């Protein structure tokens, strides 16, 4: 009994304390405020409008969680919160955390219901439209969602731009491109590439604003459309990031076939997300992401590299391989 300790159980069981503390800090723009200049307790409390009872514990909890530093009573961002959570920097990834705070945090309180019923617990819970329709009906929500996608995908996008052998390919299509960070990073890193972002028409203005901000409007265009109804535009490389996990098996296989049809001979198909390890026992993030798909979609689920390789093989792809990208993310590559 001596070596048995409850630490891990308690740390995970009460993990929402730490999670919500960080999400509220992002909501109140603590890191954006401190990026302007370090501040003492009273100044920071006044700027953010916190109650005197809460402020010291809140900021010091952020110190203990290693999201802030405190020296001689003055609070500073850490190097990583300054880089990733200052809203005014292009490196801001807080969009994902803003969406986690507004949507996922309340929806996940219904996880037990989802586990028992198999039914989504987001806007669709009350019989609302599918999540993309619900998000896309309101421009502010749409933008929050698309920026959240950039936040969750940016590190993997940089890894794909760095690791894939781009020199033999020219036209690159990103399917379900959202704000367009993946095609932007690939095009920024490889001057010979011409990019296409494909997504629902409502996404166009947010995509074009992002591409313009990266000065790539001459080399990347947006093609509006639905991959449910139309063929994909032709390209030498077709990419799908966090697309297949939104849908059931039949739709997943249909999308893999559409990628095959859109590719030129010798072209490459890149599927990426938090691909679950084949033993389904170590990629915690991938497995939890699949539960997030239970909450968020009608019948989507995440999958292993072996699953995806099999769907690609059935569609006709050859030389299929799984390559790790960063953190929980991997890509599966197949050649036509
Ligand atoms: C989970 S997001 C992934 C975004 C991005 N690829 C990434 O990895 O960050 C799914 C994307 O698929 C797009 N999408 C959903 N249904 C679609 C459809 N029928 N046709 C085209 N795009 C669609 C959404 O608009 C959204 O941008």
XYZ file of C-alpha atoms and ligand atoms in Angstrom:
363
model
C 0.000 0.000 0.000
C 2.927 2.321 0.742
C 3.761 2.880 -2.902
C 0.119 3.493 -3.913
C -0.571 7.218 -4.196
C -3.787 9.005 -5.224
C -1.941 11.964 -6.819
C -2.649 11.098 -10.458
C -6.327 10.348 -9.768
C -6.809 13.657 -7.976
C -4.790 15.635 -10.504
C -6.939 14.404 -13.407
C -10.206 14.396 -11.439
C -9.809 18.016 -10.418
C -8.032 18.997 -13.614
C -10.931 21.295 -14.518
C -9.817 23.701 -11.756
C -6.574 24.410 -13.597
C -8.253 24.273 -16.998
C -10.942 26.826 -16.123
C -8.390 29.105 -14.435
C -6.415 29.284 -17.690
C -9.566 29.666 -19.821
C -10.811 32.570 -17.665
C -7.370 34.203 -17.862
C -7.549 34.030 -21.669
C -11.152 35.317 -21.601
C -10.120 38.308 -19.462
C -7.026 38.882 -21.616
C -4.591 38.674 -18.668
C -1.691 37.783 -20.992
C -2.512 40.518 -23.520
C -2.601 43.056 -20.679
C 0.738 41.908 -19.201
C 2.354 41.826 -22.655
C 1.897 45.649 -22.693
C 3.972 45.889 -19.503
C 4.439 43.938 -16.232
C 2.098 45.124 -13.456
C 1.694 44.835 -9.686
C -1.364 43.242 -8.088
C -3.451 46.395 -7.622
C -2.773 47.790 -11.091
C -3.521 44.469 -12.801
C -6.620 43.906 -10.661
C -7.939 47.368 -11.568
C -7.204 46.968 -15.297
C -9.025 43.625 -15.477
C -11.887 44.545 -13.117
C -11.362 41.732 -10.581
C -12.841 41.617 -7.068
C -10.268 42.151 -4.251
C -11.184 38.762 -2.772
C -10.218 36.829 -5.919
C -7.362 38.668 -7.575
C -4.344 37.560 -5.481
C -5.335 33.868 -5.541
C -6.111 33.991 -9.257
C -2.812 35.588 -10.320
C -0.757 33.465 -7.902
C -2.495 30.284 -9.108
C -1.402 31.305 -12.624
C 2.146 31.700 -11.237
C 1.995 28.211 -9.669
C 0.620 26.806 -12.946
C 3.642 28.394 -14.706
C 1.596 30.703 -16.925
C 2.831 33.859 -15.093
C 5.944 34.831 -13.137
C 6.033 37.157 -10.104
C 9.150 39.105 -9.142
C 9.131 41.631 -6.233
C 5.321 41.731 -6.323
C 5.186 42.425 -10.069
C 3.496 39.967 -12.478
C 5.054 39.055 -15.849
C 4.040 36.706 -18.663
C 6.261 33.668 -19.168
C 8.076 33.490 -22.515
C 5.459 31.065 -23.883
C 2.319 32.853 -22.639
C 3.755 36.106 -24.006
C 4.296 34.501 -27.417
C 1.151 32.352 -27.687
C -1.486 34.174 -25.601
C -0.977 37.871 -26.350
C -3.931 38.631 -28.636
C -2.034 41.335 -30.482
C 0.697 38.976 -31.756
C 0.294 36.897 -34.948
C 1.516 33.886 -32.923
C -1.674 34.002 -30.740
C -3.239 30.541 -30.374
C -5.885 31.491 -27.811
C -8.719 31.118 -30.349
C -8.923 27.431 -29.466
C -9.068 28.265 -25.755
C -11.729 30.944 -26.325
C -13.872 28.337 -28.065
C -13.099 25.787 -25.353
C -14.292 28.313 -22.768
C -17.503 29.377 -24.543
C -18.615 26.090 -26.070
C -16.704 22.932 -25.133
C -16.518 23.543 -21.380
C -20.316 23.674 -20.916
C -20.947 20.925 -23.494
C -18.514 18.510 -21.805
C -20.578 18.677 -18.598
C -23.003 16.409 -20.535
C -20.364 13.763 -21.319
C -22.115 11.036 -19.311
C -25.316 11.599 -21.315
C -23.310 11.404 -24.548
C -21.668 8.163 -23.382
C -25.063 6.602 -22.613
C -26.967 7.852 -25.665
C -24.271 8.264 -28.333
C -25.825 11.656 -29.099
C -24.016 14.989 -29.523
C -24.236 17.469 -26.648
C -23.533 20.795 -28.353
C -25.989 23.111 -30.151
C -27.585 19.949 -31.641
C -28.608 18.780 -28.143
C -31.745 20.905 -28.255
C -32.531 19.747 -31.803
C -30.555 22.594 -33.367
C -28.814 22.414 -36.763
C -25.524 20.564 -37.369
C -22.556 22.307 -35.729
C -21.190 23.858 -38.908
C -24.607 25.369 -39.724
C -24.973 26.613 -36.127
C -21.488 28.140 -36.113
C -21.779 29.593 -39.578
C -25.113 31.324 -38.969
C -23.337 33.968 -36.842
C -20.254 35.743 -38.264
C -18.655 36.293 -34.816
C -18.967 32.593 -33.907
C -17.706 31.575 -37.321
C -14.599 33.699 -36.933
C -14.007 32.401 -33.395
C -14.245 28.808 -34.659
C -11.951 29.365 -37.650
C -9.339 31.114 -35.480
C -9.649 28.250 -32.998
C -8.738 25.848 -35.793
C -5.599 27.879 -36.503
C -4.727 27.719 -32.784
C -5.043 23.954 -32.554
C -3.359 23.249 -35.915
C -0.552 25.787 -36.212
C 2.303 23.700 -34.751
C 1.406 20.694 -36.922
C 0.999 22.974 -39.958
C 4.578 24.215 -39.530
C 5.760 20.594 -39.186
C 3.972 19.560 -42.425
C 5.517 22.534 -44.257
C 8.951 21.425 -42.973
C 8.752 17.620 -43.203
C 6.904 16.766 -46.424
C 9.095 16.621 -49.597
C 7.431 19.521 -51.444
C 9.959 19.975 -54.248
C 8.235 17.580 -56.701
C 4.802 19.223 -56.443
C 3.315 22.553 -57.551
C -0.448 22.867 -56.932
C -1.589 22.144 -53.380
C -5.217 21.900 -52.282
C -6.226 22.212 -48.616
C -9.727 20.768 -48.151
C -11.749 22.259 -45.269
C -9.084 24.930 -45.018
C -10.807 27.126 -42.334
C -8.706 30.310 -41.877
C -6.078 28.796 -44.187
C -3.100 28.447 -41.862
C -1.915 25.103 -43.327
C -1.842 26.268 -46.947
C -0.350 29.575 -45.748
C 2.560 27.869 -43.945
C 3.259 25.515 -46.869
C 3.207 28.409 -49.362
C 5.333 30.681 -47.148
C 8.006 27.978 -46.793
C 8.044 26.895 -50.478
C 8.052 29.728 -53.035
C 7.258 27.412 -55.993
C 3.897 26.285 -54.517
C 0.509 27.565 -55.701
C -2.167 27.047 -53.062
C -5.919 26.497 -53.096
C -8.105 26.665 -49.992
C -11.430 24.814 -50.373
C -14.245 25.322 -47.863
C -17.887 26.342 -47.514
C -18.626 29.774 -49.082
C -19.167 31.494 -45.671
C -15.495 30.850 -44.839
C -14.208 32.854 -47.830
C -13.903 36.344 -46.256
C -12.113 35.084 -43.118
C -9.740 32.970 -45.266
C -8.986 35.844 -47.630
C -8.290 38.249 -44.755
C -5.745 35.787 -43.274
C -4.028 35.114 -46.609
C -3.848 38.851 -47.313
C -2.340 39.497 -43.858
C 0.402 37.022 -44.833
C 0.858 38.792 -48.211
C 0.037 35.642 -50.174
C -3.046 36.713 -52.142
C -1.139 36.341 -55.430
C -0.292 32.687 -54.737
C -3.277 31.318 -52.819
C -6.878 31.368 -53.981
C -10.112 30.345 -52.297
C -12.513 27.929 -53.997
C -15.953 27.824 -52.340
C -17.853 24.555 -52.307
C -19.110 21.569 -50.342
C -17.154 18.335 -50.374
C -20.449 16.562 -49.718
C -21.855 17.613 -53.065
C -19.048 18.481 -55.462
C -15.811 16.952 -56.724
C -12.627 18.523 -55.313
C -10.568 20.897 -57.465
C -7.642 19.128 -59.203
C -4.170 19.365 -57.597
C -0.759 17.660 -57.180
C -1.205 17.422 -53.409
C -4.514 17.166 -51.504
C -4.469 17.835 -47.750
C -7.183 17.203 -45.146
C -6.517 18.359 -41.586
C -9.128 17.524 -38.919
C -11.683 16.691 -41.611
C -12.148 12.920 -41.600
C -12.792 12.776 -37.836
C -15.943 14.916 -38.207
C -17.786 12.204 -40.162
C -18.955 8.577 -40.095
C -17.114 5.742 -41.846
C -19.076 5.953 -45.112
C -18.387 9.693 -45.474
C -14.728 9.242 -44.472
C -14.283 6.668 -47.268
C -16.155 8.905 -49.744
C -13.777 11.809 -48.920
C -10.694 9.602 -49.354
C -12.026 8.561 -52.791
C -12.682 12.207 -53.755
C -9.086 13.064 -52.852
C -7.878 10.231 -55.108
C -10.023 11.475 -57.987
C -8.766 15.070 -57.620
C -5.065 14.117 -57.680
C -2.819 13.996 -60.709
C -0.968 10.653 -61.215
C 1.935 10.484 -58.731
C 0.172 13.089 -56.577
C 0.171 12.868 -52.775
C -2.683 12.813 -50.274
C -1.912 14.047 -46.750
C -4.393 13.345 -43.959
C -3.529 14.730 -40.576
C -4.960 15.053 -37.100
C -4.259 13.572 -33.672
C -4.084 10.082 -35.212
C -4.585 7.456 -32.492
C -1.769 4.920 -31.948
C -2.586 1.511 -33.481
C -2.783 -0.079 -30.003
C -5.282 2.644 -28.910
C -3.566 3.048 -25.551
C -1.077 5.939 -25.559
C -2.277 8.928 -27.617
C -4.469 10.336 -24.844
C -5.149 13.545 -26.767
C -6.303 11.585 -29.833
C -8.629 9.402 -27.769
C -10.067 12.420 -25.918
C -10.441 14.208 -29.266
C -12.615 11.306 -30.386
C -14.798 11.827 -27.291
C -14.909 15.499 -28.286
C -16.263 14.362 -31.665
C -18.916 12.396 -29.727
C -19.930 15.676 -28.057
C -19.657 17.805 -31.215
C -20.804 15.684 -34.183
C -23.640 13.323 -35.172
C -21.403 10.309 -35.820
C -17.750 11.415 -36.193
C -14.813 9.634 -34.557
C -11.015 9.695 -34.544
C -9.047 6.697 -35.834
C -5.680 4.982 -35.939
C -2.964 5.199 -38.601
C -3.783 1.583 -39.535
C -7.480 2.480 -40.072
C -6.639 5.414 -42.333
C -4.025 3.413 -44.260
C -6.680 0.764 -44.977
C -9.180 3.366 -46.327
C -6.430 4.817 -48.531
C -5.482 1.358 -49.812
C -9.135 0.623 -50.669
C -9.289 3.894 -52.672
C -6.197 2.899 -54.721
C -3.370 4.751 -52.961
C 0.106 3.169 -52.775
C 3.280 3.776 -50.698
C 1.154 4.669 -47.660
C 3.042 5.773 -44.545
C 2.299 7.332 -41.160
C 4.698 10.067 -39.995
C 4.715 11.822 -36.628
C 4.411 15.629 -36.784
C 4.388 17.273 -33.352
C 2.802 16.480 -29.989
C -0.250 14.240 -30.536
C -0.425 14.890 -34.304
C 0.654 12.606 -37.142
C 0.069 12.592 -40.899
C -0.850 9.675 -43.117
C 0.509 10.017 -46.657
C -0.579 8.042 -49.722
C 0.562 8.332 -53.352
C -1.765 8.000 -56.387
C -12.506 20.835 -37.909
S -12.326 22.067 -39.106
C -10.674 21.802 -39.661
C -10.004 23.049 -40.173
C -8.555 22.908 -40.634
N -8.404 21.995 -41.723
C -7.641 22.530 -39.495
O -7.160 21.407 -39.435
O -7.396 23.389 -38.629
C -13.335 21.438 -40.413
C -13.416 22.339 -41.643
O -14.207 21.671 -42.624
C -15.059 22.622 -43.225
N -16.247 21.962 -43.772
C -17.287 21.407 -43.082
N -18.186 20.905 -43.934
C -17.719 21.141 -45.188
C -18.203 20.839 -46.492
N -19.349 20.189 -46.659
N -17.457 21.217 -47.556
C -16.288 21.889 -47.393
N -15.762 22.184 -46.170
C -16.475 21.819 -45.086
C -15.405 23.574 -42.111
O -15.879 24.803 -42.597
C -14.064 23.678 -41.372
O -13.260 24.706 -41.897
